[in-house]
mmCIF file of N, CA and C in Angstrom:
data_model
loop_
_atom_site.group_PDB
_atom_site.id
_atom_site.type_symbol
_atom_site.label_atom_id
_atom_site.label_comp_id
_atom_site.label_asym_id
_atom_site.label_seq_id
_atom_site.Cartn_x
_atom_site.Cartn_y
_atom_site.Cartn_z
ATOM 1 N N ALA Z 1 2.941 -11.599 -3.945
ATOM 2 C CA ALA Z 1 3.998 -11.231 -3.018
ATOM 3 C C ALA Z 1 5.291 -11.017 -3.800
ATOM 4 N N LEU Z 2 6.032 -10.030 -3.362
ATOM 5 C CA LEU Z 2 7.288 -9.669 -4.010
ATOM 6 C C LEU Z 2 8.405 -9.614 -2.983
ATOM 7 N N PRO Z 3 9.639 -9.976 -3.379
ATOM 8 C CA PRO Z 3 10.739 -9.799 -2.436
ATOM 9 C C PRO Z 3 11.019 -8.310 -2.238
ATOM 10 N N LEU Z 4 11.258 -7.924 -0.989
ATOM 11 C CA LEU Z 4 11.583 -6.530 -0.659
ATOM 12 C C LEU Z 4 12.457 -6.566 0.583
ATOM 13 N N ALA Z 5 13.684 -6.063 0.461
ATOM 14 C CA ALA Z 5 14.677 -6.189 1.521
ATOM 15 C C ALA Z 5 14.261 -5.523 2.829
ATOM 16 N N ALA Z 6 13.653 -4.352 2.752
ATOM 17 C CA ALA Z 6 13.283 -3.608 3.958
ATOM 18 C C ALA Z 6 11.804 -3.250 3.913
ATOM 19 N N ALA Z 7 11.232 -3.070 5.082
ATOM 20 C CA ALA Z 7 9.815 -2.706 5.170
ATOM 21 C C ALA Z 7 9.575 -1.355 4.510
ATOM 22 N N PRO Z 8 8.476 -1.225 3.774
ATOM 23 C CA PRO Z 8 8.158 0.070 3.187
ATOM 24 C C PRO Z 8 7.876 1.102 4.271
ATOM 25 N N THR Z 9 8.174 2.342 3.969
ATOM 26 C CA THR Z 9 7.894 3.449 4.872
ATOM 27 C C THR Z 9 7.006 4.443 4.136
ATOM 28 N N VAL Z 10 6.467 5.383 4.866
ATOM 29 C CA VAL Z 10 5.672 6.432 4.227
ATOM 30 C C VAL Z 10 6.521 7.139 3.177
ATOM 31 N N ALA Z 11 7.779 7.422 3.502
ATOM 32 C CA ALA Z 11 8.668 8.118 2.560
ATOM 33 C C ALA Z 11 8.967 7.265 1.334
ATOM 34 N N SER Z 12 9.259 5.968 1.512
ATOM 35 C CA SER Z 12 9.592 5.129 0.357
ATOM 36 C C SER Z 12 8.386 4.927 -0.558
ATOM 37 N N VAL Z 13 7.218 4.755 0.031
ATOM 38 C CA VAL Z 13 5.995 4.597 -0.765
ATOM 39 C C VAL Z 13 5.678 5.891 -1.510
ATOM 40 N N THR Z 14 5.816 7.010 -0.829
ATOM 41 C CA THR Z 14 5.553 8.303 -1.463
ATOM 42 C C THR Z 14 6.496 8.529 -2.643
ATOM 43 N N GLY Z 15 7.761 8.197 -2.459
ATOM 44 C CA GLY Z 15 8.746 8.435 -3.514
ATOM 45 C C GLY Z 15 8.740 7.421 -4.633
ATOM 46 N N ASN Z 16 8.411 6.160 -4.329
ATOM 47 C CA ASN Z 16 8.523 5.096 -5.327
ATOM 48 C C ASN Z 16 7.200 4.634 -5.921
ATOM 49 N N GLU Z 17 6.170 4.544 -5.115
ATOM 50 C CA GLU Z 17 4.927 3.944 -5.591
ATOM 51 C C GLU Z 17 3.918 4.961 -6.120
ATOM 52 N N ILE Z 18 3.868 6.128 -5.517
ATOM 53 C CA ILE Z 18 2.902 7.132 -5.971
ATOM 54 C C ILE Z 18 3.162 7.569 -7.419
ATOM 55 N N PRO Z 19 4.422 7.774 -7.841
ATOM 56 C CA PRO Z 19 4.616 8.118 -9.255
ATOM 57 C C PRO Z 19 4.091 7.037 -10.208
ATOM 58 N N VAL Z 20 4.232 5.774 -9.839
ATOM 59 C CA VAL Z 20 3.728 4.680 -10.678
ATOM 60 C C VAL Z 20 2.205 4.683 -10.711
ATOM 61 N N ILE Z 21 1.581 4.909 -9.550
ATOM 62 C CA ILE Z 21 0.118 4.988 -9.494
ATOM 63 C C ILE Z 21 -0.384 6.095 -10.405
ATOM 64 N N ARG Z 22 0.286 7.237 -10.357
ATOM 65 C CA ARG Z 22 -0.129 8.368 -11.210
ATOM 66 C C ARG Z 22 0.020 8.050 -12.688
ATOM 67 N N LEU Z 23 1.078 7.331 -13.053
ATOM 68 C CA LEU Z 23 1.294 6.968 -14.460
ATOM 69 C C LEU Z 23 0.299 5.923 -14.944
ATOM 70 N N GLN Z 24 -0.021 4.966 -14.097
ATOM 71 C CA GLN Z 24 -0.885 3.857 -14.501
ATOM 72 C C GLN Z 24 -2.368 4.170 -14.373
ATOM 73 N N GLY Z 25 -2.713 5.131 -13.520
ATOM 74 C CA GLY Z 25 -4.113 5.455 -13.293
ATOM 75 C C GLY Z 25 -4.588 6.594 -14.164
ATOM 76 N N SER Z 26 -5.858 6.872 -14.072
ATOM 77 C CA SER Z 26 -6.463 7.959 -14.826
ATOM 78 C C SER Z 26 -7.045 8.976 -13.853
ATOM 79 N N ASN Z 27 -6.643 10.235 -13.996
ATOM 80 C CA ASN Z 27 -7.172 11.321 -13.173
ATOM 81 C C ASN Z 27 -6.980 11.026 -11.680
ATOM 82 N N VAL Z 28 -5.768 10.594 -11.319
ATOM 83 C CA VAL Z 28 -5.440 10.205 -9.943
ATOM 84 C C VAL Z 28 -5.254 11.434 -9.067
ATOM 85 N N VAL Z 29 -5.895 11.411 -7.898
ATOM 86 C CA VAL Z 29 -5.715 12.444 -6.877
ATOM 87 C C VAL Z 29 -5.367 11.730 -5.570
ATOM 88 N N ILE Z 30 -4.129 11.914 -5.116
ATOM 89 C CA ILE Z 30 -3.673 11.267 -3.887
ATOM 90 C C ILE Z 30 -4.283 11.986 -2.691
ATOM 91 N N GLY Z 31 -4.828 11.210 -1.758
ATOM 92 C CA GLY Z 31 -5.421 11.772 -0.557
ATOM 93 C C GLY Z 31 -4.451 11.754 0.608
ATOM 94 N N SER Z 32 -3.942 10.555 0.946
ATOM 95 C CA SER Z 32 -3.031 10.446 2.086
ATOM 96 C C SER Z 32 -2.182 9.192 1.970
ATOM 97 N N VAL Z 33 -1.058 9.237 2.673
ATOM 98 C CA VAL Z 33 -0.182 8.074 2.822
ATOM 99 C C VAL Z 33 0.108 7.972 4.317
ATOM 100 N N ALA Z 34 -0.140 6.810 4.905
ATOM 101 C CA ALA Z 34 0.030 6.677 6.345
ATOM 102 C C ALA Z 34 0.372 5.243 6.721
ATOM 103 N N MET Z 35 0.961 5.096 7.902
ATOM 104 C CA MET Z 35 1.163 3.773 8.465
ATOM 105 C C MET Z 35 -0.019 3.488 9.387
ATOM 106 N N VAL Z 36 -0.612 2.310 9.204
ATOM 107 C CA VAL Z 36 -1.710 1.869 10.059
ATOM 108 C C VAL Z 36 -1.366 0.477 10.577
ATOM 109 N N THR Z 37 -2.135 -0.009 11.519
ATOM 110 C CA THR Z 37 -1.897 -1.334 12.065
ATOM 111 C C THR Z 37 -3.056 -2.252 11.713
ATOM 112 N N ARG Z 38 -2.708 -3.419 11.218
ATOM 113 C CA ARG Z 38 -3.681 -4.461 10.940
ATOM 114 C C ARG Z 38 -3.238 -5.727 11.655
ATOM 115 N N THR Z 39 -4.020 -6.783 11.574
ATOM 116 C CA THR Z 39 -3.705 -8.036 12.248
ATOM 117 C C THR Z 39 -2.308 -8.536 11.875
ATOM 118 N N ALA Z 40 -1.906 -8.367 10.644
ATOM 119 C CA ALA Z 40 -0.596 -8.821 10.166
ATOM 120 C C ALA Z 40 0.537 -7.897 10.583
ATOM 121 N N GLY Z 41 0.219 -6.778 11.231
ATOM 122 C CA GLY Z 41 1.256 -5.845 11.681
ATOM 123 C C GLY Z 41 1.109 -4.484 11.032
ATOM 124 N N PRO Z 42 2.159 -3.665 11.131
ATOM 125 C CA PRO Z 42 2.103 -2.336 10.523
ATOM 126 C C PRO Z 42 2.052 -2.451 8.999
ATOM 127 N N VAL Z 43 1.319 -1.539 8.389
ATOM 128 C CA VAL Z 43 1.161 -1.540 6.935
ATOM 129 C C VAL Z 43 1.058 -0.094 6.462
ATOM 130 N N ILE Z 44 1.579 0.169 5.280
ATOM 131 C CA ILE Z 44 1.469 1.497 4.683
ATOM 132 C C ILE Z 44 0.252 1.496 3.764
ATOM 133 N N VAL Z 45 -0.602 2.503 3.913
ATOM 134 C CA VAL Z 45 -1.792 2.611 3.066
ATOM 135 C C VAL Z 45 -1.767 3.943 2.320
ATOM 136 N N ILE Z 46 -2.026 3.848 1.025
ATOM 137 C CA ILE Z 46 -2.185 5.036 0.175
ATOM 138 C C ILE Z 46 -3.669 5.138 -0.131
ATOM 139 N N LYS Z 47 -4.273 6.270 0.184
ATOM 140 C CA LYS Z 47 -5.675 6.505 -0.144
ATOM 141 C C LYS Z 47 -5.718 7.526 -1.264
ATOM 142 N N TYR Z 48 -6.474 7.205 -2.314
ATOM 143 C CA TYR Z 48 -6.575 8.126 -3.437
ATOM 144 C C TYR Z 48 -7.869 7.900 -4.208
ATOM 145 N N GLN Z 49 -8.147 8.800 -5.125
ATOM 146 C CA GLN Z 49 -9.265 8.636 -6.044
ATOM 147 C C GLN Z 49 -8.717 8.565 -7.465
ATOM 148 N N ALA Z 50 -9.426 7.832 -8.309
ATOM 149 C CA ALA Z 50 -9.050 7.693 -9.715
ATOM 150 C C ALA Z 50 -10.294 7.368 -10.518
ATOM 151 N N ASP Z 51 -10.201 7.537 -11.828
ATOM 152 C CA ASP Z 51 -11.299 7.163 -12.716
ATOM 153 C C ASP Z 51 -11.153 5.699 -13.112
ATOM 154 N N SER Z 52 -12.284 5.002 -13.225
ATOM 155 C CA SER Z 52 -12.277 3.625 -13.708
ATOM 156 C C SER Z 52 -11.990 3.625 -15.205
ATOM 157 N N THR Z 53 -11.755 2.445 -15.742
ATOM 158 C CA THR Z 53 -11.708 2.333 -17.201
ATOM 159 C C THR Z 53 -13.130 2.488 -17.722
ATOM 160 N N ALA Z 54 -13.252 2.914 -18.935
ATOM 161 C CA ALA Z 54 -14.578 3.119 -19.521
ATOM 162 C C ALA Z 54 -15.283 1.782 -19.739
ATOM 163 N N ASP Z 55 -16.574 1.742 -19.408
ATOM 164 C CA ASP Z 55 -17.374 0.559 -19.676
ATOM 165 C C ASP Z 55 -17.389 0.342 -21.183
ATOM 166 N N PRO Z 56 -17.107 -0.872 -21.661
ATOM 167 C CA PRO Z 56 -17.021 -1.096 -23.107
ATOM 168 C C PRO Z 56 -18.344 -0.907 -23.847
ATOM 169 N N VAL Z 57 -19.464 -1.018 -23.151
ATOM 170 C CA VAL Z 57 -20.768 -0.880 -23.796
ATOM 171 C C VAL Z 57 -21.268 0.560 -23.721
ATOM 172 N N THR Z 58 -21.254 1.135 -22.523
ATOM 173 C CA THR Z 58 -21.840 2.463 -22.328
ATOM 174 C C THR Z 58 -20.831 3.597 -22.431
ATOM 175 N N GLY Z 59 -19.544 3.275 -22.244
ATOM 176 C CA GLY Z 59 -18.519 4.312 -22.236
ATOM 177 C C GLY Z 59 -18.452 5.062 -20.914
ATOM 178 N N HIS Z 60 -19.300 4.677 -19.951
ATOM 179 C CA HIS Z 60 -19.353 5.361 -18.654
ATOM 180 C C HIS Z 60 -18.055 5.144 -17.877
ATOM 181 N N VAL Z 61 -17.563 6.204 -17.257
ATOM 182 C CA VAL Z 61 -16.391 6.159 -16.390
ATOM 183 C C VAL Z 61 -16.850 6.521 -14.979
ATOM 184 N N ALA Z 62 -16.505 5.678 -14.008
ATOM 185 C CA ALA Z 62 -16.893 5.921 -12.619
ATOM 186 C C ALA Z 62 -15.709 6.475 -11.835
ATOM 187 N N ARG Z 63 -15.994 7.342 -10.881
ATOM 188 C CA ARG Z 63 -14.972 7.839 -9.963
ATOM 189 C C ARG Z 63 -14.848 6.811 -8.841
ATOM 190 N N LEU Z 64 -13.613 6.431 -8.508
ATOM 191 C CA LEU Z 64 -13.366 5.394 -7.515
ATOM 192 C C LEU Z 64 -12.593 5.916 -6.312
ATOM 193 N N ASP Z 65 -12.936 5.409 -5.134
ATOM 194 C CA ASP Z 65 -12.100 5.536 -3.953
ATOM 195 C C ASP Z 65 -11.207 4.303 -3.953
ATOM 196 N N VAL Z 66 -9.907 4.515 -3.776
ATOM 197 C CA VAL Z 66 -8.948 3.414 -3.819
ATOM 198 C C VAL Z 66 -8.073 3.455 -2.571
ATOM 199 N N GLU Z 67 -7.804 2.280 -2.014
ATOM 200 C CA GLU Z 67 -6.839 2.142 -0.932
ATOM 201 C C GLU Z 67 -5.867 1.041 -1.329
ATOM 202 N N ARG Z 68 -4.574 1.389 -1.284
ATOM 203 C CA ARG Z 68 -3.509 0.442 -1.654
ATOM 204 C C ARG Z 68 -2.661 0.182 -0.421
ATOM 205 N N TYR Z 69 -2.611 -1.075 0.004
ATOM 206 C CA TYR Z 69 -1.902 -1.468 1.213
ATOM 207 C C TYR Z 69 -0.603 -2.188 0.851
ATOM 208 N N SER Z 70 0.489 -1.796 1.503
ATOM 209 C CA SER Z 70 1.784 -2.455 1.334
ATOM 210 C C SER Z 70 2.149 -3.142 2.651
ATOM 211 N N PHE Z 71 1.907 -4.447 2.703
ATOM 212 C CA PHE Z 71 2.263 -5.260 3.862
ATOM 213 C C PHE Z 71 3.692 -5.773 3.676
ATOM 214 N N TRP Z 72 4.415 -6.000 4.762
ATOM 215 C CA TRP Z 72 5.779 -6.513 4.675
ATOM 216 C C TRP Z 72 6.055 -7.442 5.839
ATOM 217 N N HIS Z 73 6.768 -8.550 5.533
ATOM 218 C CA HIS Z 73 7.141 -9.505 6.582
ATOM 219 C C HIS Z 73 8.351 -10.299 6.115
ATOM 220 N N LEU Z 74 9.430 -10.229 6.876
ATOM 221 C CA LEU Z 74 10.629 -11.041 6.637
ATOM 222 C C LEU Z 74 11.084 -11.053 5.177
ATOM 223 N N GLY Z 75 11.188 -9.875 4.573
ATOM 224 C CA GLY Z 75 11.700 -9.758 3.214
ATOM 225 C C GLY Z 75 10.696 -9.942 2.099
ATOM 226 N N THR Z 76 9.424 -10.020 2.435
ATOM 227 C CA THR Z 76 8.376 -10.184 1.421
ATOM 228 C C THR Z 76 7.335 -9.085 1.565
ATOM 229 N N GLU Z 77 6.982 -8.488 0.434
ATOM 230 C CA GLU Z 77 5.928 -7.472 0.407
ATOM 231 C C GLU Z 77 4.696 -8.065 -0.264
ATOM 232 N N ALA Z 78 3.555 -7.820 0.324
ATOM 233 C CA ALA Z 78 2.270 -8.174 -0.280
ATOM 234 C C ALA Z 78 1.492 -6.877 -0.474
ATOM 235 N N VAL Z 79 1.029 -6.649 -1.686
ATOM 236 C CA VAL Z 79 0.290 -5.433 -2.006
ATOM 237 C C VAL Z 79 -1.168 -5.807 -2.249
ATOM 238 N N LEU Z 80 -2.056 -5.088 -1.581
ATOM 239 C CA LEU Z 80 -3.494 -5.303 -1.706
ATOM 240 C C LEU Z 80 -4.131 -3.977 -2.088
ATOM 241 N N THR Z 81 -4.854 -3.956 -3.199
ATOM 242 C CA THR Z 81 -5.519 -2.742 -3.652
ATOM 243 C C THR Z 81 -7.025 -2.973 -3.666
ATOM 244 N N LEU Z 82 -7.752 -2.068 -2.997
ATOM 245 C CA LEU Z 82 -9.206 -2.134 -2.915
ATOM 246 C C LEU Z 82 -9.785 -0.894 -3.585
ATOM 247 N N ALA Z 83 -10.849 -1.067 -4.355
ATOM 248 C CA ALA Z 83 -11.481 0.062 -5.035
ATOM 249 C C ALA Z 83 -12.988 -0.124 -5.054
ATOM 250 N N ALA Z 84 -13.701 0.996 -4.945
ATOM 251 C CA ALA Z 84 -15.162 0.994 -4.983
ATOM 252 C C ALA Z 84 -15.624 2.369 -5.458
ATOM 253 N N PRO Z 85 -16.867 2.488 -5.896
ATOM 254 C CA PRO Z 85 -17.372 3.796 -6.311
ATOM 255 C C PRO Z 85 -17.156 4.844 -5.219
ATOM 256 N N ALA Z 86 -16.739 6.029 -5.629
ATOM 257 C CA ALA Z 86 -16.471 7.121 -4.685
ATOM 258 C C ALA Z 86 -17.687 7.371 -3.807
ATOM 259 N N GLY Z 87 -17.430 7.549 -2.528
ATOM 260 C CA GLY Z 87 -18.498 7.828 -1.578
ATOM 261 C C GLY Z 87 -19.133 6.603 -0.962
ATOM 262 N N SER Z 88 -18.749 5.410 -1.414
ATOM 263 C CA SER Z 88 -19.294 4.185 -0.828
ATOM 264 C C SER Z 88 -18.828 4.055 0.615
ATOM 265 N N ASP Z 89 -19.621 3.397 1.434
ATOM 266 C CA ASP Z 89 -19.240 3.153 2.820
ATOM 267 C C ASP Z 89 -18.420 1.867 2.871
ATOM 268 N N ASN Z 90 -17.091 2.022 2.756
ATOM 269 C CA ASN Z 90 -16.197 0.875 2.669
ATOM 270 C C ASN Z 90 -15.421 0.607 3.948
ATOM 271 N N VAL Z 91 -15.589 1.426 4.965
ATOM 272 C CA VAL Z 91 -14.737 1.342 6.150
ATOM 273 C C VAL Z 91 -14.754 -0.057 6.758
ATOM 274 N N ASP Z 92 -15.913 -0.565 7.112
ATOM 275 C CA ASP Z 92 -15.985 -1.871 7.774
ATOM 276 C C ASP Z 92 -15.571 -3.030 6.861
ATOM 277 N N PRO Z 93 -16.070 -3.104 5.613
ATOM 278 C CA PRO Z 93 -15.647 -4.223 4.766
ATOM 279 C C PRO Z 93 -14.149 -4.205 4.469
ATOM 280 N N TRP Z 94 -13.589 -3.021 4.232
ATOM 281 C CA TRP Z 94 -12.163 -2.952 3.915
ATOM 282 C C TRP Z 94 -11.312 -3.247 5.140
ATOM 283 N N LEU Z 95 -11.783 -2.905 6.325
ATOM 284 C CA LEU Z 95 -11.081 -3.268 7.553
ATOM 285 C C LEU Z 95 -11.096 -4.787 7.727
ATOM 286 N N LEU Z 96 -12.227 -5.412 7.473
ATOM 287 C CA LEU Z 96 -12.338 -6.868 7.552
ATOM 288 C C LEU Z 96 -11.379 -7.537 6.567
ATOM 289 N N ILE Z 97 -11.352 -7.047 5.344
ATOM 290 C CA ILE Z 97 -10.478 -7.619 4.316
ATOM 291 C C ILE Z 97 -9.011 -7.448 4.688
ATOM 292 N N THR Z 98 -8.612 -6.242 5.082
ATOM 293 C CA THR Z 98 -7.194 -6.003 5.370
ATOM 294 C C THR Z 98 -6.749 -6.703 6.661
ATOM 295 N N ASN Z 99 -7.663 -6.951 7.574
ATOM 296 C CA ASN Z 99 -7.309 -7.715 8.777
ATOM 297 C C ASN Z 99 -7.280 -9.214 8.521
ATOM 298 N N SER Z 100 -7.741 -9.661 7.360
ATOM 299 C CA SER Z 100 -7.746 -11.094 7.063
ATOM 300 C C SER Z 100 -6.395 -11.610 6.579
ATOM 301 N N LEU Z 101 -5.466 -10.714 6.239
ATOM 302 C CA LEU Z 101 -4.144 -11.165 5.784
ATOM 303 C C LEU Z 101 -3.350 -11.683 6.978
ATOM 304 N N HIS Z 102 -2.789 -12.880 6.814
ATOM 305 C CA HIS Z 102 -1.943 -13.491 7.848
ATOM 306 C C HIS Z 102 -0.709 -14.052 7.154
ATOM 307 N N TRP Z 103 0.450 -13.874 7.736
ATOM 308 C CA TRP Z 103 1.700 -14.411 7.203
ATOM 309 C C TRP Z 103 1.900 -15.828 7.712
ATOM 310 N N ARG Z 104 2.493 -16.666 6.903
ATOM 311 C CA ARG Z 104 2.837 -18.036 7.310
ATOM 312 C C ARG Z 104 4.323 -18.159 7.450
#
């Protein structure tokens, strides 16, 4: 969790976080940025694809589906990033995981 004065918006995430994702990731392709609702409240989600790091033994690089969630509550941001092989059926497990966040 990080201190953040105001709740993230689609515009703030697009302008501030996507450039960092592109710099830190490999072969990043942004899919969408949207506000969604989870148990903890509104959250901004960035959906994108990127390449994994190379396996140290085989050198294989996997294509990943990634979802990065920016939760915010009373001046605190919690960022949750989920990744799995591209094309995996992640809808239900990732919904379960993102709905499990609760603020105290």
